mmCIF file of C-alpha atoms in Angstrom:
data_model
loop_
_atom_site.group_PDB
_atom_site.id
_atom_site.type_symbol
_atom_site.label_atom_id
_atom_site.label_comp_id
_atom_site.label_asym_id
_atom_site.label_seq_id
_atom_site.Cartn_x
_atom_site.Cartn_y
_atom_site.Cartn_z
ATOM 1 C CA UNK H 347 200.140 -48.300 3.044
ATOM 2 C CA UNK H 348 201.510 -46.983 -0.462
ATOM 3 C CA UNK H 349 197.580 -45.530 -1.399
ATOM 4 C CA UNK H 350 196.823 -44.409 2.364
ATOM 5 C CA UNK H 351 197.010 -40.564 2.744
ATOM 6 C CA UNK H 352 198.203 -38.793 6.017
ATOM 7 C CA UNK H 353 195.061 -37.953 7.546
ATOM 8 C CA UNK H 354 193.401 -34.616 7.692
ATOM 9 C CA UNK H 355 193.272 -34.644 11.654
ATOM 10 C CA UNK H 356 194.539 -36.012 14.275
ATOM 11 C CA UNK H 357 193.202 -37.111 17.684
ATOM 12 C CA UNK H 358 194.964 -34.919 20.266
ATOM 13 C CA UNK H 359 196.066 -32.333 17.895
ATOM 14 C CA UNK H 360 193.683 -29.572 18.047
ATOM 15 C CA UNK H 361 195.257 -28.031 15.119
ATOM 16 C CA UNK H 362 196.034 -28.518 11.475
ATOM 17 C CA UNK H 363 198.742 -30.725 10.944
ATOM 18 C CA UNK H 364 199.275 -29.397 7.717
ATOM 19 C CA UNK H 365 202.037 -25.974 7.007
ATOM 20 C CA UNK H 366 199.237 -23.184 5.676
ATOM 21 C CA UNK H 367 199.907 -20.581 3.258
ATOM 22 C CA UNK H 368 202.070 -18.178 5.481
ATOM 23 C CA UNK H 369 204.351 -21.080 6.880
ATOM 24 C CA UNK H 370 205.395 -21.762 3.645
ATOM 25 C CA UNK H 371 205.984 -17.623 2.538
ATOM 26 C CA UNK H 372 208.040 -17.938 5.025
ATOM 27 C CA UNK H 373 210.227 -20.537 4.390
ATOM 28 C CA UNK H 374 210.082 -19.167 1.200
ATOM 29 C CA UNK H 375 211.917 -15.647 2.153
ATOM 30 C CA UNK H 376 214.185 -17.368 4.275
ATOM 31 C CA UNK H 377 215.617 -19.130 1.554
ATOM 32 C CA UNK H 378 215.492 -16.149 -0.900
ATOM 33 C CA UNK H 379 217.545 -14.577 1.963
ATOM 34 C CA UNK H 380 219.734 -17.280 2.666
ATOM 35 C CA UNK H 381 220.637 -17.477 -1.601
ATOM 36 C CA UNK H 382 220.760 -13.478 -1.526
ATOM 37 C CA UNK H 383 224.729 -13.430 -1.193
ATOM 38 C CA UNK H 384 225.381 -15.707 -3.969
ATOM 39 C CA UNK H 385 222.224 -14.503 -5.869
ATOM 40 C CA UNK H 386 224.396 -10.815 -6.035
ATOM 41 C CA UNK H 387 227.621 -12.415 -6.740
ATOM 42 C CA UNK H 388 226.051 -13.921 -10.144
ATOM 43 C CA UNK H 389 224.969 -10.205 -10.575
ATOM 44 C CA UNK H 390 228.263 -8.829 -9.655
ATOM 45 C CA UNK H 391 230.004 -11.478 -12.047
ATOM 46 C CA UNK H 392 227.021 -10.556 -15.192
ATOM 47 C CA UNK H 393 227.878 -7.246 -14.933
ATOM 48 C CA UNK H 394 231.184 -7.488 -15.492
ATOM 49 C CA UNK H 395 231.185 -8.853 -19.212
ATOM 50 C CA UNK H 396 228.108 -10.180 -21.889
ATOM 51 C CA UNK H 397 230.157 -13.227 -21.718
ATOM 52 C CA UNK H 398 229.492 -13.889 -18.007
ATOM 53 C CA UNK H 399 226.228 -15.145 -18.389
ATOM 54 C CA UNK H 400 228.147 -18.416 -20.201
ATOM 55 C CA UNK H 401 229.855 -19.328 -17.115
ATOM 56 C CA UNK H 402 227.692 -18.399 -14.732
ATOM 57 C CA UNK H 403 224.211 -20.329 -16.072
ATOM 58 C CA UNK H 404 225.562 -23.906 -15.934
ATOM 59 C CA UNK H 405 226.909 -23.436 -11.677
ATOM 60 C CA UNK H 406 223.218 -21.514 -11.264
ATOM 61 C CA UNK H 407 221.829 -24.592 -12.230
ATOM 62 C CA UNK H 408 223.849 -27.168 -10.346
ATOM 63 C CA UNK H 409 223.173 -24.527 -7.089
ATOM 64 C CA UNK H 410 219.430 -24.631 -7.449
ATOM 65 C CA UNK H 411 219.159 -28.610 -7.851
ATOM 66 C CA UNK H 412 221.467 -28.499 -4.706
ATOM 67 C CA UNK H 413 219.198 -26.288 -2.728
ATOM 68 C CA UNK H 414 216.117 -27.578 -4.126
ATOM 69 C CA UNK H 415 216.066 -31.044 -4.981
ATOM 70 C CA UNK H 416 218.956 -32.360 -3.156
ATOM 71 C CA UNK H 417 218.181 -31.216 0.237
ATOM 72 C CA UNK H 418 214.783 -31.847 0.269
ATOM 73 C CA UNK H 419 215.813 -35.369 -1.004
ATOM 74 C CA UNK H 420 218.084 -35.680 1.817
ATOM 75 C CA UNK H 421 216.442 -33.868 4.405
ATOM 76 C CA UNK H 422 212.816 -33.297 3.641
ATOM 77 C CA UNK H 423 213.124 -29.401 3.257
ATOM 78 C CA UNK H 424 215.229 -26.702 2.226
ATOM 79 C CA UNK H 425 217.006 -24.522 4.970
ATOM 80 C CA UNK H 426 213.963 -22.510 5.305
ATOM 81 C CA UNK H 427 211.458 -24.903 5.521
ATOM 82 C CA UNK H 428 213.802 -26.760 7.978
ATOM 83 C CA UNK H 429 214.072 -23.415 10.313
ATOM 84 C CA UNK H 430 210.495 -22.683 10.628
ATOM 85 C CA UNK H 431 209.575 -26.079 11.093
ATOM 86 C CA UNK H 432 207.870 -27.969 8.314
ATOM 87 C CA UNK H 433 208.874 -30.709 6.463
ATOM 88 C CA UNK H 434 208.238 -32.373 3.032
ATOM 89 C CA UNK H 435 206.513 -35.726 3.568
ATOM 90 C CA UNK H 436 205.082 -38.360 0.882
ATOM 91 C CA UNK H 437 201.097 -38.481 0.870
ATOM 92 C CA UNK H 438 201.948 -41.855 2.846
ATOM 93 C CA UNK H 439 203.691 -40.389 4.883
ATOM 94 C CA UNK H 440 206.906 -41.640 4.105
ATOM 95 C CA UNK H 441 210.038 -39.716 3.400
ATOM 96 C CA UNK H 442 211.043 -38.034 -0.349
ATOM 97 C CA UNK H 443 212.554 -40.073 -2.991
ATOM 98 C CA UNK H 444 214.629 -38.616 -5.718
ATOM 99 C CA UNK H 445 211.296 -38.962 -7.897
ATOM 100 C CA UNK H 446 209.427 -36.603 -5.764
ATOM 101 C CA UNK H 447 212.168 -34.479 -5.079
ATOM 102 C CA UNK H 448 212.827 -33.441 -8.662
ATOM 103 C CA UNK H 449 209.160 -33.579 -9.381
ATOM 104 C CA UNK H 450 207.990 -30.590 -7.177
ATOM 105 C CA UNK H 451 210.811 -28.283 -8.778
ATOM 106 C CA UNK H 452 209.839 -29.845 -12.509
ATOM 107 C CA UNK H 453 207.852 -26.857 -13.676
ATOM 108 C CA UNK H 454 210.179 -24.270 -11.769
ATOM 109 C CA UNK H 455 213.584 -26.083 -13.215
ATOM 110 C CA UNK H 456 211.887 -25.639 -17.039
ATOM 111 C CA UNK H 457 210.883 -21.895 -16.335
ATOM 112 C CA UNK H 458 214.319 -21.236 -14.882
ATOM 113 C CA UNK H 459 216.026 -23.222 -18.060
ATOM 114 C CA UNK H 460 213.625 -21.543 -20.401
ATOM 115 C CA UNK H 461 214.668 -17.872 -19.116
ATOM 116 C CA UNK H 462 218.486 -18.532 -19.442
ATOM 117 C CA UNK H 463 218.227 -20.003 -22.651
ATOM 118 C CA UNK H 464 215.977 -16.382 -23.748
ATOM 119 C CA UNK H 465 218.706 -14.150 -21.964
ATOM 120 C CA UNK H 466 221.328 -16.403 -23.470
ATOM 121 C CA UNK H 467 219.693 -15.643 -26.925
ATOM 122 C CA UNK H 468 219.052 -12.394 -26.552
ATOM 123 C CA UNK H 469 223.149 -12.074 -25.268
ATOM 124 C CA UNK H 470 223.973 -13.280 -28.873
ATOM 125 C CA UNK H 471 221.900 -10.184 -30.403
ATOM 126 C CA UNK H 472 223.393 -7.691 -28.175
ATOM 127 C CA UNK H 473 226.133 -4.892 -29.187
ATOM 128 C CA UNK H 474 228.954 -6.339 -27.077
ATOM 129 C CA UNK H 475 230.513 -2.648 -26.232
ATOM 130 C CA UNK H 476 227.314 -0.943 -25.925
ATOM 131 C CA UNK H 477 225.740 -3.814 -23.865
ATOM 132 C CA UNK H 478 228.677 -3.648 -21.180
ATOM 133 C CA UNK H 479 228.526 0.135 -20.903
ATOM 134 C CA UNK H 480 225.248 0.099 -19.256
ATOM 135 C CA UNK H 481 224.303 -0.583 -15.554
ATOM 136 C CA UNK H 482 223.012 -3.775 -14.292
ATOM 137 C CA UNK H 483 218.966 -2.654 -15.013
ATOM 138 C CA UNK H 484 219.905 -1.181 -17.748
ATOM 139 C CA UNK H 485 220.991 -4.347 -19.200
ATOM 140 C CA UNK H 486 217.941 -6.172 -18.289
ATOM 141 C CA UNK H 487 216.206 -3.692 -19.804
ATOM 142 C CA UNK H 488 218.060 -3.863 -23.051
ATOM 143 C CA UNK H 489 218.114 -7.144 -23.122
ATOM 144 C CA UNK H 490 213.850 -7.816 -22.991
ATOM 145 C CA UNK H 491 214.228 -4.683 -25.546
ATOM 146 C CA UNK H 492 215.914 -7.494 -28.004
ATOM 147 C CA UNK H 493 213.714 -10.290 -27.291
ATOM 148 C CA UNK H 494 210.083 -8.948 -26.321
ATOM 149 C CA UNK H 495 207.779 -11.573 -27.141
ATOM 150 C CA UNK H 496 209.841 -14.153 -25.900
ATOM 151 C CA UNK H 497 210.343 -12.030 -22.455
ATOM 152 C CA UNK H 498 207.223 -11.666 -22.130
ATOM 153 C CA UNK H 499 205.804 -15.437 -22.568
ATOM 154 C CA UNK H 500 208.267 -16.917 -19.873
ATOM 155 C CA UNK H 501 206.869 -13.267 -17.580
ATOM 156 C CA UNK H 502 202.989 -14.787 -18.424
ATOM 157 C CA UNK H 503 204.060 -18.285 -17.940
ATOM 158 C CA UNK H 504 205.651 -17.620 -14.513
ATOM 159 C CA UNK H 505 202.823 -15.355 -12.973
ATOM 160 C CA UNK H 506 200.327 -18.186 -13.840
ATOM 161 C CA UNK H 507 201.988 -20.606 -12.318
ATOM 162 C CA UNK H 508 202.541 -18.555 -9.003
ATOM 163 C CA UNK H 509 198.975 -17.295 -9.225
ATOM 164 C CA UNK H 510 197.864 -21.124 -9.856
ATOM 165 C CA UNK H 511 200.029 -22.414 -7.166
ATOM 166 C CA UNK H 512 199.049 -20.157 -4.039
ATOM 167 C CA UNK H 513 194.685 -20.704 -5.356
ATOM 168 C CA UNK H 514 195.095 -23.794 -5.418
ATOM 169 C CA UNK H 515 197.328 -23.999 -1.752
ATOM 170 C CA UNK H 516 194.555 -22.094 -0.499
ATOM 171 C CA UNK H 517 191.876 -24.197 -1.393
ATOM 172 C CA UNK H 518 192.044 -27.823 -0.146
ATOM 173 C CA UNK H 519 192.464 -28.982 2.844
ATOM 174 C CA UNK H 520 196.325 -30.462 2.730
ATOM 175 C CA UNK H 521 197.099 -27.073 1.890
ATOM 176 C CA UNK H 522 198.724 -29.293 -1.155
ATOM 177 C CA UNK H 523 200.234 -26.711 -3.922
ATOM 178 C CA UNK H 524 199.986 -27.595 -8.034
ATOM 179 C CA UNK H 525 203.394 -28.964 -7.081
ATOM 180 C CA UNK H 526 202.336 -31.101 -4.148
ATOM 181 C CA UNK H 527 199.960 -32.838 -6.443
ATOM 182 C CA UNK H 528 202.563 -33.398 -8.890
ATOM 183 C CA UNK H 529 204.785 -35.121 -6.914
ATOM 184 C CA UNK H 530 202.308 -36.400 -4.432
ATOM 185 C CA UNK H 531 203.393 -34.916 -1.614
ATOM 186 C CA UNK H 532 202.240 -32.677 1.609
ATOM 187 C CA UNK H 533 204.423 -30.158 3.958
ATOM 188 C CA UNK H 534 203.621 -30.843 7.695
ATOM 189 C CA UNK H 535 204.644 -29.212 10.668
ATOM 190 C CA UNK H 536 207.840 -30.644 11.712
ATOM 191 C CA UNK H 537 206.972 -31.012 15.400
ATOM 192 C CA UNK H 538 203.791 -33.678 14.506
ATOM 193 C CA UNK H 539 205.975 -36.090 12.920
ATOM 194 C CA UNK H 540 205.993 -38.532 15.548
ATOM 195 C CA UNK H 541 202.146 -38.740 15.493
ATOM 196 C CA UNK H 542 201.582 -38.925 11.995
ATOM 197 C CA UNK H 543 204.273 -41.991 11.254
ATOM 198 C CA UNK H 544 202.714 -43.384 13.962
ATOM 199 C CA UNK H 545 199.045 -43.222 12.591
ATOM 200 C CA UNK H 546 200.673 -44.063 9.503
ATOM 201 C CA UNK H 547 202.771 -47.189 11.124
ATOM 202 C CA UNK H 548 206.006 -45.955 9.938
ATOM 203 C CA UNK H 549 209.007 -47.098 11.787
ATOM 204 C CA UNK H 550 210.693 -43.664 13.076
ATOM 205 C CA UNK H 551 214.478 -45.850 12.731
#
């Protein structure tokens, strides 16, 4: 069973079993909206002092592998994925491991280290008083102002991989993201889970 893959139909299911593009937006915006009040409480706390960003990048970092890796670990999908009904499955069909867990957030987690380490960098070159006397764009702004090539790298890095991701999600037939083939997985929709363990002869205990 470990080198079967789900099927790309099943009989009796007159639709794709697989979540499409638009499924997963969604779940995407739920959880951007679900992280927005502690996403402006980091912003809150940054604007405060230059020095907040060194207290506030280590618990950013423990939140995200809580929300992303964790909870898909333990229940096969973020919140948002969870609410509109699609869950994380192995190619197998069986459920996420740790491995495949912290595999589809690999590229994401180095991005999102590789950003606080530039804005931690660029904190170091920054006028202390003059830094904390401007408003919270302001500072961003200043901040890429100190550090432009590096800026813009992780800016070019991070719009191909979104670009790459959703082309590629497009065009197969899983609906599989650069991700999903990374960590050999698929999202299905939640509500076909009995039939495809079943095809796949996965006990549902």
């Amino acid at each position: 069973m470990a080198d079967e893959k789900i099927p790309l139909t099943i009989d009796g299911i007159y639709e794709s079993i697989y979540a499409g593009f638009w499924k997963r937006f969604s779940s995407l915006f739920l959880d951007i909206l679900i992280l927005l009040p502690y996403t402006f409480f980091v912003i809150y706390l940054n604007e405060l002092s230059n020095n907040a960003y060194y207290f506030t990048f280590v618990p950013g970092i423990i939140i995200h592998f809580w929300y992303s890796i964790y909870l898909v670990k333990k229940y096969g999908g973020t919140p948002g994925k969870l609410f509109v009904g699609i869950k994380i499955l192995k190619l197998n069909g069986t459920d996420v491991t740790w491995r495949e867990a912290i595999l589809r957030q690999s590229i994401e987690y180095i991005l999102t280290i590789f950003l606080s380490v530039i804005t931690i960098y660029a904190l170091t070159l920054a006028d202390g008083e003059y830094y904390e006397s401007l408003r919270w764009r302001q500072k961003t702004q200043h901040l890429h102002s100190l550090t432009p090539l590096l800026f813009k790298t992780y800016t070019w890095a991070s719009n191909i991989w979104i670009y790459s991701e959703i082309f590629v999600l497009l065009f197969n037939k899983r609906r599989r993201a650069i991700h999903d083939f990374i960590a050999d997985t698929v999202i299905v929709k939640a509500k076909y889970m009995k039939q495809i363990k079943a095809i796949m002869n996965i006990d549902l205990t």
